[in-house]
mmCIF file of C-alpha atoms and ligand atoms in Angstrom:
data_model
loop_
_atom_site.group_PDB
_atom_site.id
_atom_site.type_symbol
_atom_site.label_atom_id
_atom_site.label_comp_id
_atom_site.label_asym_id
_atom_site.label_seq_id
_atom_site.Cartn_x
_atom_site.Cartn_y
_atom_site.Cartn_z
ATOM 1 C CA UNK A 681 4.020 -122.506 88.246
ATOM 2 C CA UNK A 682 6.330 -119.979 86.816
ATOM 3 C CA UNK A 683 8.732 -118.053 88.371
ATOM 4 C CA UNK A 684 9.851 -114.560 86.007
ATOM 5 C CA UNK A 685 13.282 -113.173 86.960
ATOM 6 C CA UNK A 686 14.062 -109.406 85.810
ATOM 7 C CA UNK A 687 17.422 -107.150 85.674
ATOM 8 C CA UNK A 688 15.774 -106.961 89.386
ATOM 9 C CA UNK A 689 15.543 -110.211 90.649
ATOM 10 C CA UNK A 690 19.800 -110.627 92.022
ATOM 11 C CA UNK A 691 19.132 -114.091 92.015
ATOM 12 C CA UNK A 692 16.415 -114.856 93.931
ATOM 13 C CA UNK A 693 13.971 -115.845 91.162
ATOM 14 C CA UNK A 694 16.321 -118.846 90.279
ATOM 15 C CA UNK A 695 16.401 -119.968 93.779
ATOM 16 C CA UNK A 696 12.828 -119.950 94.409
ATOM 17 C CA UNK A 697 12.511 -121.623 90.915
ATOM 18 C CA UNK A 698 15.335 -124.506 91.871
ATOM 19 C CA UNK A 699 13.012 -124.558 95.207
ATOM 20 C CA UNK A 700 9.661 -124.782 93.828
ATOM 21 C CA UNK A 701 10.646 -126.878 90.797
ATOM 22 C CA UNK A 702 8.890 -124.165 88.757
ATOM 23 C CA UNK A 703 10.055 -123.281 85.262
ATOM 24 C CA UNK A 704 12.255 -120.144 85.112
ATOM 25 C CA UNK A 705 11.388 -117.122 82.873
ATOM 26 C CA UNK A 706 13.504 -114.672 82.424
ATOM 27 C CA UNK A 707 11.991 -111.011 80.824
ATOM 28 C CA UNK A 708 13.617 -109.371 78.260
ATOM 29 C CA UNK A 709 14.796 -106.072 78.878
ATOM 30 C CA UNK A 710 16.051 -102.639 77.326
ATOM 31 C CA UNK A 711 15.871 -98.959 77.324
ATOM 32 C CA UNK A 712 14.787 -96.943 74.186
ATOM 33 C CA UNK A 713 16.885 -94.092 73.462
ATOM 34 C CA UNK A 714 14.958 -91.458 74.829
ATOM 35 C CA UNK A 715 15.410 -93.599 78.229
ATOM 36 C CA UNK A 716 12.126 -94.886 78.817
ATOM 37 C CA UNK A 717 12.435 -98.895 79.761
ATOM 38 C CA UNK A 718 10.994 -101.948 77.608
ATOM 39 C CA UNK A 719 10.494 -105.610 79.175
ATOM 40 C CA UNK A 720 8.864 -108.445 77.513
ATOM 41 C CA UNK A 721 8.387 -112.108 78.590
ATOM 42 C CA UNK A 722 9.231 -113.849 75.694
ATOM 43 C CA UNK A 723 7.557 -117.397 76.547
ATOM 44 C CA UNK A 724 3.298 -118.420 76.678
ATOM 45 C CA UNK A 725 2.846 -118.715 80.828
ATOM 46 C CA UNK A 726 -0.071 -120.413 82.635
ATOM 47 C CA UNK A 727 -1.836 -120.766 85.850
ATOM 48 C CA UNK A 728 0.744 -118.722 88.386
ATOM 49 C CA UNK A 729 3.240 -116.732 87.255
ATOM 50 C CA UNK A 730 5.319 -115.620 90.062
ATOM 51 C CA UNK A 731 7.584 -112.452 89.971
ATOM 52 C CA UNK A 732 10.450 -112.003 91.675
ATOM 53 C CA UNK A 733 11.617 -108.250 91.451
ATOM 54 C CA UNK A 734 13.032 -105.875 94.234
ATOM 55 C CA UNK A 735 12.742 -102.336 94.133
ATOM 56 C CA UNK A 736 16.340 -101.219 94.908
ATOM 57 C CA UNK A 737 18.262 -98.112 93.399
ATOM 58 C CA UNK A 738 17.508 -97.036 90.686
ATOM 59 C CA UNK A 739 14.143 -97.159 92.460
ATOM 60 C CA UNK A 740 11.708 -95.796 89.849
ATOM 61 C CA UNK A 741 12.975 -97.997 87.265
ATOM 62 C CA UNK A 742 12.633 -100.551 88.997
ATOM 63 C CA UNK A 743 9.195 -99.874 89.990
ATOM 64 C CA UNK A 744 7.853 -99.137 86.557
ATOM 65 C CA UNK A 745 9.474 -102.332 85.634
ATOM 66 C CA UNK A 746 7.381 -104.398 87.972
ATOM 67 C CA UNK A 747 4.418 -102.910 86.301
ATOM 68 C CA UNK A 748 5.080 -103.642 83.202
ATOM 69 C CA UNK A 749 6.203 -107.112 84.587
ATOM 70 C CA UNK A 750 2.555 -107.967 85.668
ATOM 71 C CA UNK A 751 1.026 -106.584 82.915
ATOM 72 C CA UNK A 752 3.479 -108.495 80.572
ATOM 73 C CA UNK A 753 2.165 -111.841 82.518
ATOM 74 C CA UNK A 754 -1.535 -111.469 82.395
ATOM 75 C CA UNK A 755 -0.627 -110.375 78.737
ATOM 76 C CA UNK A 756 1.327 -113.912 78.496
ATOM 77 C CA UNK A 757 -1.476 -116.034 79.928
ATOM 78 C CA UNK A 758 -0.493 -116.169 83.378
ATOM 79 C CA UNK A 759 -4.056 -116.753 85.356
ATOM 80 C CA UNK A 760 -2.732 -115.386 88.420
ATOM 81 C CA UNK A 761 0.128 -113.221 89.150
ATOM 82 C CA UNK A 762 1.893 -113.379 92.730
ATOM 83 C CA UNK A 763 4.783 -110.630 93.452
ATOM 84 C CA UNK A 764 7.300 -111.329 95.730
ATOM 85 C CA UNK A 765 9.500 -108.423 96.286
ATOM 86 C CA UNK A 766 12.464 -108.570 98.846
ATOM 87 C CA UNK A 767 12.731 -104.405 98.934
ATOM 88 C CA UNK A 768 9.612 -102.396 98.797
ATOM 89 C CA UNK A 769 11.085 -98.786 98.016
ATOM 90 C CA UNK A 770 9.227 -95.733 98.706
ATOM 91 C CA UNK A 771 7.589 -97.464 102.412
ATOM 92 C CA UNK A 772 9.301 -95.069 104.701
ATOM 93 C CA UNK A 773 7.173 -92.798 103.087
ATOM 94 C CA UNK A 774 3.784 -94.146 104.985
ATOM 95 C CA UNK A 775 2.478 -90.743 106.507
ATOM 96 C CA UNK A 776 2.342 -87.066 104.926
ATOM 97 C CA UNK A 777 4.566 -86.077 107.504
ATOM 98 C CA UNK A 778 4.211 -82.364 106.341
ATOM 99 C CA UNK A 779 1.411 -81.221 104.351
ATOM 100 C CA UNK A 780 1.735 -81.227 100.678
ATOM 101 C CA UNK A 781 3.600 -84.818 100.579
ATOM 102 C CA UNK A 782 2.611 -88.017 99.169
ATOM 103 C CA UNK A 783 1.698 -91.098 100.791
ATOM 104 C CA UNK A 784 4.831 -93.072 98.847
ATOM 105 C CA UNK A 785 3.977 -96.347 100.246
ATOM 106 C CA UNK A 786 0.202 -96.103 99.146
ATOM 107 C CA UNK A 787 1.237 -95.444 95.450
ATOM 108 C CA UNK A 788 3.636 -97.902 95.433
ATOM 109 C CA UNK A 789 0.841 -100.365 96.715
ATOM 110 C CA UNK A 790 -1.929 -99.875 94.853
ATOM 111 C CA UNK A 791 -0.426 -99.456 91.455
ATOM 112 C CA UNK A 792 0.458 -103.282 91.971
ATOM 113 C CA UNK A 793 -2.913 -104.245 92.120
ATOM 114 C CA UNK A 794 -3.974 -101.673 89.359
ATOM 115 C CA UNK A 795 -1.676 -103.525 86.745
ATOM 116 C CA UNK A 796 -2.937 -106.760 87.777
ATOM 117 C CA UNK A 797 -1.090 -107.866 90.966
ATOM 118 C CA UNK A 798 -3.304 -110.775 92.329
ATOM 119 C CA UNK A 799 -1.457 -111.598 95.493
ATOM 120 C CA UNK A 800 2.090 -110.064 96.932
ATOM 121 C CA UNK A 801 4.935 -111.481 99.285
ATOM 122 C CA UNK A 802 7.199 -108.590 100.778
ATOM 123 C CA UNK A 803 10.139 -108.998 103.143
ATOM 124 C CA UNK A 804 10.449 -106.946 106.016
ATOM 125 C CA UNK A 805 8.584 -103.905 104.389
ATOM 126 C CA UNK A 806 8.938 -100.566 107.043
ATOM 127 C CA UNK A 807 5.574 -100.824 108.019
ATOM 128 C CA UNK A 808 3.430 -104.340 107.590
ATOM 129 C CA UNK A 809 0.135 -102.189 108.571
ATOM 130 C CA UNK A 810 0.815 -100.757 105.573
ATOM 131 C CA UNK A 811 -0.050 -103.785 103.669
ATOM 132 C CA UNK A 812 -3.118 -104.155 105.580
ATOM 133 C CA UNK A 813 -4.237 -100.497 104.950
ATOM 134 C CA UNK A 814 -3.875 -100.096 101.278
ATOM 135 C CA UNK A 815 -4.282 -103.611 99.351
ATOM 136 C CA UNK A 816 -7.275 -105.669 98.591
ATOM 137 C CA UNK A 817 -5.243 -108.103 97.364
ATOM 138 C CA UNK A 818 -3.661 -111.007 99.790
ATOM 139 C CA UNK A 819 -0.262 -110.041 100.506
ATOM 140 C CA UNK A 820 2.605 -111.261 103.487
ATOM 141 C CA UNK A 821 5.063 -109.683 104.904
ATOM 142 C CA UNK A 822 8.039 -112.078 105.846
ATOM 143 C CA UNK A 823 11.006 -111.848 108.010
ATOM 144 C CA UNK A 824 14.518 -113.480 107.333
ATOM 145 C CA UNK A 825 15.619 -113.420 110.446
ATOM 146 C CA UNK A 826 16.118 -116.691 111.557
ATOM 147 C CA UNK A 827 18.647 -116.456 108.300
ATOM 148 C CA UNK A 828 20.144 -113.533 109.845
ATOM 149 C CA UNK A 829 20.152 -115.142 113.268
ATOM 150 C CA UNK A 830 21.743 -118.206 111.881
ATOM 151 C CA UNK A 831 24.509 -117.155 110.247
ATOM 152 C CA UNK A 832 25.947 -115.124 113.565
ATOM 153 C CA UNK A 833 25.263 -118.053 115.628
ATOM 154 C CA UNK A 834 28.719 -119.510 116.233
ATOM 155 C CA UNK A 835 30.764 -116.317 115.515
ATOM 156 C CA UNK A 836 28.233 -114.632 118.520
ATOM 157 C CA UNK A 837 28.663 -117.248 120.794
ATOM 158 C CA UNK A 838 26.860 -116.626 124.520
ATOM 159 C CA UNK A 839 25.840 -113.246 123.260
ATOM 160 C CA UNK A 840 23.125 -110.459 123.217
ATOM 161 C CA UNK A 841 20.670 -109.327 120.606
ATOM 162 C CA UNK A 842 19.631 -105.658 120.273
ATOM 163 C CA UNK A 843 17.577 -103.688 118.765
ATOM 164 C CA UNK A 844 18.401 -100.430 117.604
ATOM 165 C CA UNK A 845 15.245 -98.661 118.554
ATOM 166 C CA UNK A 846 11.916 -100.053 120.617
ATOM 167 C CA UNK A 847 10.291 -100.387 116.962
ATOM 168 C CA UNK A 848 12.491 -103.135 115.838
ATOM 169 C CA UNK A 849 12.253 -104.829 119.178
ATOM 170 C CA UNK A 850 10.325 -107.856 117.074
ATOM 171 C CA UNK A 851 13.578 -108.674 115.189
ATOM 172 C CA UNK A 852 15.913 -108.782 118.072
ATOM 173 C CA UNK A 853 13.419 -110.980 119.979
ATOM 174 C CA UNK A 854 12.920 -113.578 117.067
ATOM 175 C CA UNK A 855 16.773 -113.441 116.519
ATOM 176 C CA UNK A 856 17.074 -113.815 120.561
ATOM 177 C CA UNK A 857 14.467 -116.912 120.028
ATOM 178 C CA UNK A 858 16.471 -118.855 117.812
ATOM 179 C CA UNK A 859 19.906 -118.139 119.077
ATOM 180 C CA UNK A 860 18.179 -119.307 122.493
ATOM 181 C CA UNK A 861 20.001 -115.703 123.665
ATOM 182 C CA UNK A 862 18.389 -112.478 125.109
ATOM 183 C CA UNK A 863 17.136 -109.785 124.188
ATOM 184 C CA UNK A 864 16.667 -105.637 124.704
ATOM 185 C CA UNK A 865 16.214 -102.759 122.486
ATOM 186 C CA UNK A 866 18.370 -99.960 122.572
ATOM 187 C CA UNK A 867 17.209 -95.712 124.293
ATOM 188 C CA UNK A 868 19.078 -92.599 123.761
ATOM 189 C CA UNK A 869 20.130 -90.785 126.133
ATOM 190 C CA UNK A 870 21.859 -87.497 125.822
ATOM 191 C CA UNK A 871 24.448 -86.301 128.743
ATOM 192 C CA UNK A 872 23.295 -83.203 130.011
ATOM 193 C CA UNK A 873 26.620 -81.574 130.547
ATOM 194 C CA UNK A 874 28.502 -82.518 127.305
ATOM 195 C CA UNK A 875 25.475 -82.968 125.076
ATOM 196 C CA UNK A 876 27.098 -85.954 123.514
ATOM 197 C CA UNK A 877 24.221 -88.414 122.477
ATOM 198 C CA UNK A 878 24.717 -91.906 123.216
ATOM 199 C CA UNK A 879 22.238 -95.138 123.150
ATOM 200 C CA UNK A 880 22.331 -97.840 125.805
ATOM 201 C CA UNK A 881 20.193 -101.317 126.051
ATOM 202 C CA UNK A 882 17.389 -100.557 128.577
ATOM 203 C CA UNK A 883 18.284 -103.741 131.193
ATOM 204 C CA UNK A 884 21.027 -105.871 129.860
ATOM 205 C CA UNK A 885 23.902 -105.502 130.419
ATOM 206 C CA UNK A 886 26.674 -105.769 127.368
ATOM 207 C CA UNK A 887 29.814 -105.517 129.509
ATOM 208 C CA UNK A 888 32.293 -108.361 128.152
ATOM 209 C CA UNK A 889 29.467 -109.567 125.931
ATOM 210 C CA UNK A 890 29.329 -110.045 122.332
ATOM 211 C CA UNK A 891 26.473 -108.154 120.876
ATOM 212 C CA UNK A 892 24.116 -108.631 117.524
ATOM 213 C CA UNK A 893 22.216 -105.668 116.555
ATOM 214 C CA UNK A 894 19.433 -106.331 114.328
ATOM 215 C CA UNK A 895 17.475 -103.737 111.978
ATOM 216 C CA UNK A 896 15.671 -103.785 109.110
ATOM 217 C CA UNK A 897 17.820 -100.991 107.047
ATOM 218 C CA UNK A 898 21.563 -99.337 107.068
ATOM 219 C CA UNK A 899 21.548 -96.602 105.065
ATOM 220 C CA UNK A 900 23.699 -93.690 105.725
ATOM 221 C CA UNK A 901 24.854 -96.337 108.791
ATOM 222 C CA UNK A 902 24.044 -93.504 110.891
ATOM 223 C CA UNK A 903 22.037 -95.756 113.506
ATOM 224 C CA UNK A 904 24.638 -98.450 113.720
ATOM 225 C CA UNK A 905 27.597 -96.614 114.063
ATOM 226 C CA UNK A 906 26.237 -94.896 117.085
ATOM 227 C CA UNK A 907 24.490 -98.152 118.436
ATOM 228 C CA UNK A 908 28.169 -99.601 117.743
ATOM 229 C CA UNK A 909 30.024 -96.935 119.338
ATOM 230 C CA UNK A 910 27.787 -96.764 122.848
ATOM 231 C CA UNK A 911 27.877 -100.791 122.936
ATOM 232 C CA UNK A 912 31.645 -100.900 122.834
ATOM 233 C CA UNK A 913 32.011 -97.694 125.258
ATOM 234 C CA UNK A 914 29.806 -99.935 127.448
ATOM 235 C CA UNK A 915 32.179 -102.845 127.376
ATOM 236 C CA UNK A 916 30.759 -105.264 124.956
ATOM 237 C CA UNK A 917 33.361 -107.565 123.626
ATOM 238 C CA UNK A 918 32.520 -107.635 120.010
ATOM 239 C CA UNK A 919 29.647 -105.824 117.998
ATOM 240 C CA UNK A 920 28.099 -107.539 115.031
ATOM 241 C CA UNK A 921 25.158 -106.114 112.447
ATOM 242 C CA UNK A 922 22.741 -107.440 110.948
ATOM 243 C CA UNK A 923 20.040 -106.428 108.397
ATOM 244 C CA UNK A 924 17.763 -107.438 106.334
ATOM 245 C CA UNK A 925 18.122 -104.597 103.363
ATOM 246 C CA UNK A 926 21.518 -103.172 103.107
ATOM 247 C CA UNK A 927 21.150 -99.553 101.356
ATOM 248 C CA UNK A 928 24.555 -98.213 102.263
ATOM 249 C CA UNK A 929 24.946 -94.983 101.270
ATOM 250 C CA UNK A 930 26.847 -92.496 101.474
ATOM 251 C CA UNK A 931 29.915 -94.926 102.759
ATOM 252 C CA UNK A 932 27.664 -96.352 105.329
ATOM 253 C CA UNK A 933 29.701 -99.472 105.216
ATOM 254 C CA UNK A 934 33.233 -97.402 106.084
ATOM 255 C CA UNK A 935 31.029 -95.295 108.620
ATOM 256 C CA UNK A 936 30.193 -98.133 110.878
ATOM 257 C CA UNK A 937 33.221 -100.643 110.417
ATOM 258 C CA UNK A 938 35.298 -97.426 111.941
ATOM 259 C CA UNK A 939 33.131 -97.149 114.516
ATOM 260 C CA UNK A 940 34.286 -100.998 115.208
ATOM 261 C CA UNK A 941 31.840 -103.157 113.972
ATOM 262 C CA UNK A 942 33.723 -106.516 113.665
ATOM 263 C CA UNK A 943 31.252 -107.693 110.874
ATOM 264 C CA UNK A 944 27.997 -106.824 109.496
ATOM 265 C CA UNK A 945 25.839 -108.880 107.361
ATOM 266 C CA UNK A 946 22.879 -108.464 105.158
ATOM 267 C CA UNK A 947 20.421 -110.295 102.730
ATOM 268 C CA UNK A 948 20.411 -110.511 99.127
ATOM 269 C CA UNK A 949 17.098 -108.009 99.212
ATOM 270 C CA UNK A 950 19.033 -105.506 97.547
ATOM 271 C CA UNK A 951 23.240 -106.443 96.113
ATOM 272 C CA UNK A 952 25.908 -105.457 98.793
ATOM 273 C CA UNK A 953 29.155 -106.620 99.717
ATOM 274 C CA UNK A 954 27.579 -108.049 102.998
ATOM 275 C CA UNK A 955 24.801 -109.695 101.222
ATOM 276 C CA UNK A 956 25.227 -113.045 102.947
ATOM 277 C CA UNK A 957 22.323 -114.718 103.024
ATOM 278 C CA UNK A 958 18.980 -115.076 100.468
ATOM 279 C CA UNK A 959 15.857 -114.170 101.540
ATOM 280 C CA UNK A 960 14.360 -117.126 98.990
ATOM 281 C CA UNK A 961 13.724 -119.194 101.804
ATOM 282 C CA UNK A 962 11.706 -116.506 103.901
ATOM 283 C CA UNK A 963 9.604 -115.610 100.892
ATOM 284 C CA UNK A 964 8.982 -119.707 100.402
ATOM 285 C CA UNK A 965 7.759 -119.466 104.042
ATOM 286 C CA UNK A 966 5.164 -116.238 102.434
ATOM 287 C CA UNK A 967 4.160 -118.429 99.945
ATOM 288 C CA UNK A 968 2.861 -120.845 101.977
ATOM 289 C CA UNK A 969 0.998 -118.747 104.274
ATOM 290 C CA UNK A 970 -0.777 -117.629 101.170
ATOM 291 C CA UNK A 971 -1.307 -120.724 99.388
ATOM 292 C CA UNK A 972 -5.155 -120.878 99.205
ATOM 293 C CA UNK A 973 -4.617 -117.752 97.625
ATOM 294 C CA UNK A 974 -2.380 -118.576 94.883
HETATM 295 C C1 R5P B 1469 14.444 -96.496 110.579
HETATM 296 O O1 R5P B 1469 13.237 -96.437 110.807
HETATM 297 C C2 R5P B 1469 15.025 -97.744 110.091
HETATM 298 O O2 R5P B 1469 14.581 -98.826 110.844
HETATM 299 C C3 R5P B 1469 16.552 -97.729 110.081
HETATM 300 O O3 R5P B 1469 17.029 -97.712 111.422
HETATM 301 C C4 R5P B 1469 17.090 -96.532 109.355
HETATM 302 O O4 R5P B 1469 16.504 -96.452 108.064
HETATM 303 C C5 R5P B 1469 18.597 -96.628 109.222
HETATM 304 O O5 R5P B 1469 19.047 -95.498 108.560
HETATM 305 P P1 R5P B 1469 20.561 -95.024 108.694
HETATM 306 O O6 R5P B 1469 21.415 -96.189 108.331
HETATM 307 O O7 R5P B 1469 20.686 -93.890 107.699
HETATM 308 O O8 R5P B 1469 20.759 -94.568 110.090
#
C-alpha cells in the first residue's frame, strides 16, 4: 500500500504510513500564475494508493486538490484509490434549505467518485446519512472520540459529559462510555421575563461537577461559549471542550475561553492551537471496517 500526503494532509498521512508500514508519497504541488493549482505524484504506485487530504480553509483549493489527487493516482498506477479525509467541507450544506441552493454535500460527494474515488474514510462528517445517500462507493464515517475522551480523562476526574444539542447526544454518550461517566445533552431555554437565552442539561445535575462538552465543530464558538456560560451559572466546577474539527473563526477561541472554559481541545482534522490529538488512529479503525473493500 501507499499512503499520498498533500499540502493537506497536517500530518496525518505520515502517521497512518508509520502505522500501516506503507510507503509514503508525497505530491508535488504549485500554483500557476494565473492561480489555478498543479499537483503531481512524482513516483509509479500500485495496488492501493491511499490519500490522506482534509478539506479545511482554503476549502475549494483544497477540494480541487483532492481531485486532481485521485486522478493523479489512477494516472500513477494505483489499482484502487481509498480517501481518507479528516474534514469534509461543504457537509453542513446537506438540504436546500431555501430554494435556489445547492446540495454542497452531494457535490462534494460525488465528484470523489467521478475522478476515480474507489472507497472513502471520513471523520465525523455533519451528517453520516449523507454518505449513505449520495455514494456508490464504500465509504465510513469514524469517530475520534475515545481520543477526545482520553485525553480529558484525568484532568475531568468524576465528571459529566454533555452534549451541546440532542443531535450530538452520540458523542457525549461514547465519551461518557469510556470515561465510565454520564451522560446528557444540553436544551435551551429562554427566561420569559428577561429574554436572556440560556441552555441547561435535561437531568443531570452539574452543580460542583466538572463538565466535558463534546461537539463535532467550534466555529464562531458561538455554541460553546453559551453551553460554557449556563454550565458554570449552574455551578459546575470546571468546563472543558472538546471537538473533533476545530474551525475557529472569527476569535472563537478568545470567545469561549472568556466565557471560562478552562481548556478546550481538538483533533488534528483541520491545524489549531488546540489540535491535541490525531485522528490517524480513528481512520485506522475506518480502514478496517472497510477492508474487503480495499
Ligand atoms: C452544528 O450543527 C454543529 O454541530 C456545531 O455545533 C456548530 O457548527 C458550531 O458552530 P459555532 O461554533 O459557530 O457555534
Amino acid at each position: 500500500m501507499f499512503v499520498v500526503a498533500t499540502s493537506f494532509s497536517n500530518g496525518i498521512a505520515a502517521k497512518l504510513a508509520e502505522k500501516l508500514g506503507a510507503r509514503l508519497v508525497r505530491a508535488e504541488e504549485k500554483t500557476f500564475p494565473d492561480g489555478e493549482s498543479y499537483l503531481r505524484i512524482p513516483e509509479k504506485l500500485g495496488g492501493t494508493a491511499l490519500i490522506v487530504h482534509s478539506l479545511y480553509a482554503p476549502q475549494d483549493v483544497a477540494y480541487m486538490k483532492l481531485l486532481m489527487a485521485i486522478d493523479a493516482a489512477k494516472g500513477a498506477g494505483a489499482d484502487r484509490v481509498v480517501v481518507a479525509i479528516p474534514y469534509v467541507a461543504y457537509a453542513r450544506q446537506d438540504k436546500r434549505f431555501l430554494e435556489g441552493e445547492p446540495i454542497t454535500v452531494s457535490i462534494v460527494l460525488r465528484g470523489l467518485e467521478t475522478a476515480g474515488a474507489d472507497a472513502l474514510v471520513t471523520v465525523d462528517i455533519h451528517q453520516p446519512r449523507s454518505l449513505d445517500e449520495w455514494l456508490s462507493i464504500p465509504h465510513v464515517n469514524v469517530l475520534p472520540v475515545k481520543e477526545l475522551a482520553d485525553y480529558f480523562r484525568v484532568k475531568l476526574g468524576q465528571g459529566v459529559v454533555l452534549a451541546p444539542d440532542k443531535g450530538a447526544l452520540h458523542r457525549a454518550e461514547e465519551a461518557a462510555k469510556v470515561l465510565g461517566l454520564s451522560y446528557d445533552y444540553l436544551e435551551k431555554t429562554r427566561d420569559r421575563v428577561t429574554g436572556e437565552v440560556a441552555i441547561s442539561p435535561k437531568e443531570i445535575d452539574v452543580s460542583g461537577k466538572n463538565v466535558l462538552i463534546i461537539d463535532d465543530i467550534i466555529s464562531t464558538g458561538g455554541t460553546i461559549a453559551l453551553a460554557a456560560r449556563s454550565m458554570l451559572k449552574m455551578g459546575a466546577a470546571n468546563v472543558y471542550v472538546a471537538c473533533t474539527h476545530a474551525l475557529l473563526v472569527k476569535g472563537a477561541l478568545d470567545r469561549i475561553y472568556h466565557e471560562g472554559v478552562k481548556e478546550a481541545a481538538a483533533t488534528d482534522s483541520v491545524p489549531s492551537p488546540i489540535s491535541k490529538v490525531s485522528v490517524a488512529e480513528a481512520i485506522l479503525r475506518g480502514l478496517q471496517q472497510i477492508k474487503e473493500a480495499i
